[in-house]
Short mmCIF file of C-alpha atoms and ligand atoms in Angstrom, two decimals:
data_model
loop_
_atom_site.label_atom_id
_atom_site.label_comp_id
_atom_site.label_asym_id
_atom_site.label_seq_id
_atom_site.Cartn_x
_atom_site.Cartn_y
_atom_site.Cartn_z
CA MET F 1 0.01 -0.01 -0.04
CA ASN F 2 1.17 3.47 -0.84
CA GLU F 3 2.70 5.32 2.19
CA LYS F 4 1.65 8.59 0.78
CA ASN F 5 -1.96 8.47 1.70
CA THR F 6 -3.31 11.85 2.66
CA LEU F 7 -6.71 12.35 0.97
CA TYR F 8 -8.44 15.60 0.35
CA ILE F 9 -12.00 15.64 -0.87
CA VAL F 10 -12.67 18.86 -2.72
CA ILE F 11 -16.24 20.09 -2.98
CA PRO F 12 -17.29 23.30 -4.78
CA CYS F 13 -20.39 24.78 -3.20
CA TYR F 14 -22.64 27.42 -4.61
CA LYS F 15 -25.69 28.23 -2.44
CA GLU F 16 -25.66 24.83 -0.91
CA GLU F 17 -26.80 25.60 2.62
CA ALA F 18 -29.64 23.06 2.18
CA VAL F 19 -27.33 20.06 1.61
CA LEU F 20 -24.17 20.95 3.53
CA PRO F 21 -25.25 19.58 6.91
CA GLU F 22 -26.14 16.18 5.47
CA THR F 23 -23.13 16.16 3.05
CA SER F 24 -20.70 16.91 5.84
CA LYS F 25 -22.24 14.25 8.06
CA ARG F 26 -21.93 11.54 5.41
CA LEU F 27 -18.44 12.56 4.51
CA ARG F 28 -17.35 12.51 8.14
CA GLU F 29 -18.56 8.94 8.42
CA LYS F 30 -16.74 7.91 5.23
CA MET F 31 -13.54 9.68 6.28
CA ASN F 32 -13.53 8.03 9.70
CA ALA F 33 -14.14 4.63 8.17
CA LEU F 34 -11.22 5.07 5.71
CA ARG F 35 -8.99 6.32 8.53
CA ALA F 36 -9.92 3.33 10.71
CA ALA F 37 -9.13 1.01 7.85
CA GLY F 38 -5.66 2.61 7.49
CA LYS F 39 -6.36 3.60 3.88
CA ILE F 40 -5.94 7.30 4.38
CA SER F 41 -3.82 9.27 6.86
CA GLU F 42 -4.92 11.30 9.84
CA HIS F 43 -4.08 14.46 7.93
CA SER F 44 -6.83 13.78 5.40
CA ARG F 45 -9.53 16.56 5.03
CA VAL F 46 -12.75 17.43 3.43
CA MET F 47 -12.21 20.81 1.71
CA PHE F 48 -15.26 22.86 0.85
CA VAL F 49 -14.83 25.68 -1.67
CA ASN F 50 -17.41 28.45 -1.33
CA ASP F 51 -18.01 29.84 -4.83
CA GLY F 52 -19.26 33.27 -3.80
CA SER F 53 -22.54 32.06 -2.32
CA SER F 54 -24.90 34.76 -0.93
CA ASP F 55 -26.55 32.32 1.53
CA GLN F 56 -25.30 30.59 4.63
CA THR F 57 -22.83 28.35 2.80
CA TRP F 58 -19.63 29.99 4.08
CA PRO F 59 -20.82 30.44 7.63
CA ILE F 60 -21.69 26.73 7.69
CA ILE F 61 -18.28 25.84 6.31
CA SER F 62 -16.49 28.10 8.80
CA ARG F 63 -18.35 26.54 11.66
CA LEU F 64 -17.47 23.03 10.51
CA HIS F 65 -13.84 24.01 10.39
CA GLU F 66 -13.94 25.63 13.84
CA GLN F 67 -15.59 22.62 15.41
CA GLU F 68 -13.59 19.91 13.65
CA PRO F 69 -10.41 21.38 12.14
CA GLU F 70 -8.97 17.90 11.68
CA MET F 71 -11.87 16.96 9.46
CA PHE F 72 -13.07 20.00 7.50
CA SER F 73 -11.27 22.81 5.73
CA GLY F 74 -12.61 25.69 3.68
CA VAL F 75 -11.63 27.90 0.83
CA ASN F 76 -13.67 31.12 0.19
CA LEU F 77 -13.56 32.61 -3.27
CA SER F 78 -13.87 36.38 -3.59
CA ARG F 79 -17.01 36.01 -5.75
CA ASN F 80 -18.88 33.52 -7.90
CA ARG F 81 -16.61 32.20 -10.62
CA GLY F 82 -18.55 29.10 -11.71
CA HIS F 83 -18.22 25.39 -10.91
CA GLN F 84 -15.08 24.66 -12.96
CA ASN F 85 -13.09 27.59 -11.54
CA ALA F 86 -14.15 26.85 -8.01
CA LEU F 87 -13.11 23.29 -8.48
CA LEU F 88 -9.71 24.29 -9.84
CA ALA F 89 -9.20 26.65 -6.88
CA GLY F 90 -9.88 23.81 -4.48
CA LEU F 91 -7.60 21.31 -6.39
CA LEU F 92 -4.70 23.78 -6.55
CA THR F 93 -5.06 24.59 -2.82
CA ALA F 94 -5.41 20.96 -1.72
CA VAL F 95 -2.39 19.82 -3.77
CA ASN F 96 -0.15 21.62 -1.30
CA TYR F 97 -1.29 19.22 1.40
CA ALA F 98 -2.66 16.08 -0.17
CA ASP F 99 -1.31 12.95 -1.90
CA MET F 100 -4.56 12.21 -3.61
CA ILE F 101 -7.54 14.48 -4.19
CA ILE F 102 -11.12 13.52 -4.93
CA SER F 103 -13.42 16.08 -6.44
CA MET F 104 -17.24 15.73 -6.05
CA ASP F 105 -20.42 17.77 -6.03
CA ALA F 106 -22.00 19.05 -2.84
CA ASP F 107 -25.46 17.69 -3.59
CA LEU F 108 -24.79 14.01 -2.90
CA GLN F 109 -25.57 13.05 -6.49
CA ASP F 110 -22.20 11.48 -6.68
CA ASP F 111 -22.35 8.24 -4.63
CA ILE F 112 -19.96 8.66 -1.73
CA ASN F 113 -19.46 4.89 -1.50
CA ALA F 114 -17.42 5.01 -4.77
CA VAL F 115 -14.68 6.85 -2.74
CA ASP F 116 -13.54 3.47 -1.40
CA ALA F 117 -13.00 2.00 -4.83
CA MET F 118 -11.17 5.21 -5.99
CA VAL F 119 -8.84 5.12 -2.96
CA ASP F 120 -8.18 1.34 -3.53
CA ALA F 121 -7.31 2.14 -7.23
CA TYR F 122 -4.91 4.89 -5.98
CA HIS F 123 -3.21 2.38 -3.77
CA GLU F 124 -2.98 0.00 -6.72
CA GLY F 125 -0.92 2.68 -8.57
CA TYR F 126 -3.57 4.51 -10.58
CA GLU F 127 -3.08 8.23 -10.67
CA VAL F 128 -6.42 9.24 -12.20
CA VAL F 129 -9.67 7.41 -11.37
CA TYR F 130 -12.77 8.56 -13.23
CA GLY F 131 -16.17 8.11 -11.63
CA VAL F 132 -18.49 6.95 -14.42
CA ARG F 133 -22.26 6.92 -14.14
CA SER F 134 -23.62 3.49 -14.73
CA LYS F 135 -27.27 4.47 -14.98
CA ARG F 136 -29.06 7.78 -15.35
CA ASP F 137 -32.57 6.72 -14.49
CA LYS F 138 -32.70 9.40 -11.75
CA ASP F 139 -32.08 12.14 -14.33
CA THR F 140 -35.00 13.65 -16.15
CA PHE F 141 -35.34 12.46 -19.79
CA PHE F 142 -34.33 15.87 -21.00
CA LYS F 143 -31.15 15.94 -18.91
CA ARG F 144 -30.18 12.44 -19.86
CA PHE F 145 -30.81 13.05 -23.56
CA THR F 146 -28.88 16.35 -23.74
CA ALA F 147 -26.00 15.12 -21.55
CA GLU F 148 -25.47 11.81 -23.43
CA GLY F 149 -25.92 13.66 -26.77
CA PHE F 150 -23.19 16.05 -25.61
CA TYR F 151 -20.71 13.23 -24.95
CA LYS F 152 -21.37 11.78 -28.34
CA VAL F 153 -20.91 15.08 -30.09
CA MET F 154 -17.65 15.63 -28.28
CA LYS F 155 -16.44 12.20 -29.29
CA ALA F 156 -17.38 12.85 -32.91
CA LEU F 157 -15.43 16.05 -32.87
CA GLY F 158 -12.40 14.09 -31.77
CA VAL F 159 -12.24 15.32 -28.14
CA ASP F 160 -10.81 12.80 -25.75
CA ILE F 161 -13.32 12.63 -22.90
CA VAL F 162 -14.56 9.74 -20.77
CA PHE F 163 -18.24 8.82 -21.53
CA ASN F 164 -20.67 9.70 -18.78
CA HIS F 165 -17.91 11.02 -16.49
CA ALA F 166 -18.52 14.38 -14.95
CA ASP F 167 -16.26 15.87 -12.28
CA TYR F 168 -16.29 13.06 -9.78
CA ARG F 169 -12.73 11.78 -9.91
CA LEU F 170 -9.53 10.99 -7.98
CA MET F 171 -6.33 12.56 -8.99
CA SER F 172 -2.89 11.89 -7.50
CA ARG F 173 -0.81 14.86 -6.46
CA ARG F 174 1.29 14.42 -9.58
CA ALA F 175 -1.68 14.48 -11.79
CA VAL F 176 -2.93 17.75 -10.19
CA GLU F 177 0.52 19.22 -10.62
CA GLY F 178 0.25 18.34 -14.27
CA LEU F 179 -3.14 20.07 -14.41
CA SER F 180 -1.64 23.15 -12.89
CA GLN F 181 0.49 23.54 -16.02
CA PHE F 182 -2.58 24.11 -18.15
CA SER F 183 -2.97 27.86 -18.00
CA GLU F 184 -6.09 28.23 -20.11
CA VAL F 185 -8.82 30.45 -18.82
CA ASN F 186 -11.76 28.66 -20.50
CA LEU F 187 -11.69 25.68 -18.10
CA PHE F 188 -13.30 22.44 -19.18
CA LEU F 189 -11.72 20.10 -16.69
CA ARG F 190 -13.16 16.82 -18.00
CA GLY F 191 -11.49 17.54 -21.30
CA ILE F 192 -8.19 18.57 -19.84
CA VAL F 193 -7.67 15.77 -17.38
CA PRO F 194 -7.33 13.02 -20.04
CA GLN F 195 -4.63 15.20 -21.69
CA ILE F 196 -2.51 14.94 -18.48
CA GLY F 197 -2.13 11.23 -19.06
CA TYR F 198 -0.64 8.76 -16.47
CA LYS F 199 -2.15 5.45 -15.50
CA TRP F 200 -5.90 5.81 -15.23
CA THR F 201 -9.00 3.69 -14.62
CA THR F 202 -12.69 4.10 -14.03
CA VAL F 203 -15.07 3.36 -11.24
CA SER F 204 -18.76 3.17 -11.88
CA TYR F 205 -21.51 4.43 -9.65
CA GLU F 206 -25.16 5.16 -9.75
CA ARG F 207 -26.07 8.81 -10.00
CA ALA F 208 -28.58 9.77 -7.35
CA GLU F 209 -31.12 12.59 -7.13
CA ARG F 210 -30.00 15.89 -5.77
CA PHE F 211 -30.37 15.57 -1.96
CA ALA F 212 -31.88 19.04 -1.44
CA GLY F 213 -31.95 22.45 -3.09
CA GLU F 214 -32.07 23.21 -6.78
CA SER F 215 -29.66 22.51 -9.64
CA LYS F 216 -27.23 25.31 -10.08
CA TYR F 217 -26.92 24.41 -13.78
CA PRO F 218 -29.99 25.83 -15.53
CA LEU F 219 -30.32 25.23 -19.34
CA LYS F 220 -28.52 28.50 -20.14
CA LYS F 221 -25.47 27.41 -18.18
CA MET F 222 -25.61 23.97 -19.62
CA ILE F 223 -25.47 25.28 -23.14
CA ALA F 224 -22.65 27.69 -22.32
CA PHE F 225 -20.76 24.80 -20.75
CA ALA F 226 -21.18 22.53 -23.78
CA ALA F 227 -20.22 25.32 -26.25
CA ASP F 228 -17.11 25.97 -24.12
CA GLY F 229 -16.15 22.32 -24.06
CA ILE F 230 -16.51 22.02 -27.84
CA THR F 231 -14.69 25.22 -28.84
CA SER F 232 -11.95 24.67 -26.23
CA PHE F 233 -10.94 21.38 -27.63
CA SER F 234 -11.84 21.03 -31.26
CA VAL F 235 -11.09 22.94 -34.41
CA LYS F 236 -13.41 20.68 -36.40
CA PRO F 237 -16.11 23.29 -36.69
CA ILE F 238 -13.66 25.44 -38.65
CA ARG F 239 -12.70 22.57 -40.82
CA LEU F 240 -16.36 22.11 -41.55
CA VAL F 241 -16.58 25.62 -43.04
CA PHE F 242 -13.52 24.91 -45.08
CA SER F 243 -14.93 21.65 -46.48
CA ALA F 244 -18.19 23.47 -47.24
CA GLY F 245 -16.17 26.05 -49.18
CA VAL F 246 -14.50 23.33 -51.24
CA VAL F 247 -17.82 21.64 -52.00
CA VAL F 248 -19.53 24.90 -52.96
CA PHE F 249 -16.54 25.79 -55.17
CA LEU F 250 -16.79 22.51 -57.00
CA ILE F 251 -20.54 22.90 -57.42
CA SER F 252 -19.86 26.42 -58.81
CA LEU F 253 -17.64 24.92 -61.62
CA VAL F 254 -20.51 22.66 -62.57
CA MET F 255 -23.02 25.50 -62.38
CA LEU F 256 -20.77 27.61 -64.59
CA LEU F 257 -20.60 24.87 -67.18
CA TYR F 258 -24.37 24.42 -66.96
CA ALA F 259 -25.03 28.16 -67.35
CA LEU F 260 -22.64 28.32 -70.34
CA ILE F 261 -24.28 25.42 -72.11
CA SER F 262 -27.71 26.83 -71.55
CA LYS F 263 -26.59 30.17 -72.99
CA LEU F 264 -25.13 28.50 -76.01
CA ALA F 265 -28.32 26.45 -76.45
CA GLY F 266 -30.00 29.78 -76.49
CA HIS F 267 -32.72 29.26 -73.92
CA THR F 268 -31.73 31.78 -71.31
CA SER F 269 -32.74 35.36 -70.60
CA ALA F 270 -30.07 38.07 -70.76
CA GLY F 271 -27.87 38.34 -67.65
CA TRP F 272 -28.78 34.92 -66.19
CA THR F 273 -25.57 33.20 -67.07
CA SER F 274 -23.25 35.84 -65.53
CA LEU F 275 -25.52 36.08 -62.42
CA MET F 276 -25.59 32.30 -61.87
CA GLY F 277 -21.83 32.02 -62.42
CA SER F 278 -20.89 34.82 -60.06
CA ILE F 279 -23.22 33.78 -57.23
CA TRP F 280 -21.88 30.31 -57.00
CA LEU F 281 -18.29 31.20 -57.66
CA LEU F 282 -18.24 34.05 -55.15
CA GLY F 283 -20.04 32.05 -52.51
CA GLY F 284 -17.56 29.21 -52.84
CA ILE F 285 -14.51 31.48 -52.74
CA GLN F 286 -15.83 33.34 -49.69
CA LEU F 287 -16.42 30.09 -47.75
CA LEU F 288 -13.01 28.85 -48.69
CA GLY F 289 -11.53 32.14 -47.54
CA LEU F 290 -13.39 31.98 -44.23
CA GLY F 291 -12.19 28.46 -43.73
CA ILE F 292 -8.50 29.40 -44.36
CA VAL F 293 -8.73 32.45 -42.07
CA GLY F 294 -10.41 30.26 -39.46
CA GLU F 295 -7.67 27.70 -39.67
CA TYR F 296 -5.15 30.40 -38.70
CA ILE F 297 -7.42 31.71 -35.93
CA GLY F 298 -7.66 28.12 -34.64
CA LYS F 299 -3.81 27.99 -34.55
CA ILE F 300 -3.64 31.29 -32.67
CA TYR F 301 -6.26 29.98 -30.27
CA ASN F 302 -4.31 26.92 -29.57
CA GLU F 303 -1.10 28.92 -29.03
CA THR F 304 -2.68 31.34 -26.68
CA LYS F 305 -3.77 28.53 -24.39
CA ARG F 306 -0.11 27.74 -23.70
CA ARG F 307 -0.88 24.17 -22.84
CA PRO F 308 2.11 22.08 -21.75
CA ARG F 309 3.44 20.19 -24.76
CA PHE F 310 4.27 17.22 -22.66
CA ILE F 311 4.40 15.90 -19.09
CA ILE F 312 7.14 13.40 -18.31
CA GLU F 313 6.06 10.34 -16.24
CA SER F 314 9.54 9.00 -15.57
CA VAL F 315 13.12 9.18 -16.86
CA LEU F 316 15.60 6.33 -16.99
CA ASN F 317 19.08 7.76 -17.04
CA LYS F 318 22.34 6.79 -15.31
CA ALA F 319 24.38 9.88 -14.95
N1 LIG B 401 -21.45 25.02 -8.36
C1 LIG B 401 -20.45 25.97 -8.11
N2 LIG B 401 -20.58 27.19 -8.70
C2 LIG B 401 -21.64 27.49 -9.63
C3 LIG B 401 -22.54 26.50 -9.89
C4 LIG B 401 -22.41 25.27 -9.30
O1 LIG B 401 -19.53 25.75 -7.32
O2 LIG B 401 -21.62 28.60 -10.13
C5 LIG B 401 -21.34 23.69 -7.69
C6 LIG B 401 -22.57 23.22 -6.96
O3 LIG B 401 -22.61 23.73 -5.63
C7 LIG B 401 -22.42 21.73 -6.99
C8 LIG B 401 -21.72 21.45 -8.29
O4 LIG B 401 -21.14 22.69 -8.71
O5 LIG B 401 -21.60 21.25 -5.94
C9 LIG B 401 -22.65 20.91 -9.37
O6 LIG B 401 -23.78 21.72 -9.52
P1 LIG B 401 -25.25 21.17 -9.59
O7 LIG B 401 -25.40 19.97 -8.73
O8 LIG B 401 -26.19 22.28 -9.36
O9 LIG B 401 -25.30 20.76 -11.13
P2 LIG B 401 -26.17 19.47 -11.75
O10 LIG B 401 -25.83 18.27 -10.94
O11 LIG B 401 -27.54 19.84 -11.76
O12 LIG B 401 -25.56 19.39 -13.16
MG1 LIG B 402 -25.97 18.14 -8.99
#
């Protein structure tokens, strides 16, 4: 078993006063059980990140820390920055103290019992353990349809993500240090984590209903999140414009030929041939131009993200 076994569970919280008492209670039990089994060290903590909530979330977190400093810690953001940023803030704070970090939601939708399997996988040498939803029958049809459709679109666009995995995962300290090298501002963690690499596996769990309170992801945020994910990881939409340009350009050549033949055959009205020809030709050339410009913008976009070009897992060298 790995000697380095301090676990931090990082939980972003936005207006979660309704669930925090229950969440902290269940996590306390889980942490105590893991400590008793010797799987995690006494220095392990549950770290709540308050994402600029206007309700009692932070006072609750502060009180938990005051009463049980050896169980609960807190991070308070200066304002609401969204789930992904709050999660990153927690991961990058926890990495200073932890050997392994699990991220989960505050609302108990992620089955806490999957933590055991994640910790076991860490002790077996895995550095990233993805929690994967086995069933979604607790989700509404709409949520299930949109969410699963999203994963499929991402796959089709060539983005490397784990199907039905959200942000419930374990990462080793090394993996989080790798993550810290990604300096992009548009954060889409479930797309970035697979880029880090290292030995990984999955653990499946059943997604429960939100314990209390309302979803903090209304449709508008869901769409923004999906658009962010796609445009942060794929230049395929640009390529699509380019391909459309090529196709329209080819059609324009055929149309030009057709217009000329019609003119020669004599059954066209004046001006039709030149109009037909220029509409198709110009349309095709414009789309082609857009595609080419887009290709360069895509390059600039990728450069500005300043992603690490590699992360070394180990070096064999006798100096
Ligand atoms: N969350 C956050 N900041 C936000 C929105 C959400 O930290 O601006 C947290 C929220 O407290 C929860 C997690 O992100 O712990 C997932 O949110 P939610 O459960 O509302 O999303 P859903 O499960 O409905 O997709
Ligand atoms: Mg939820």
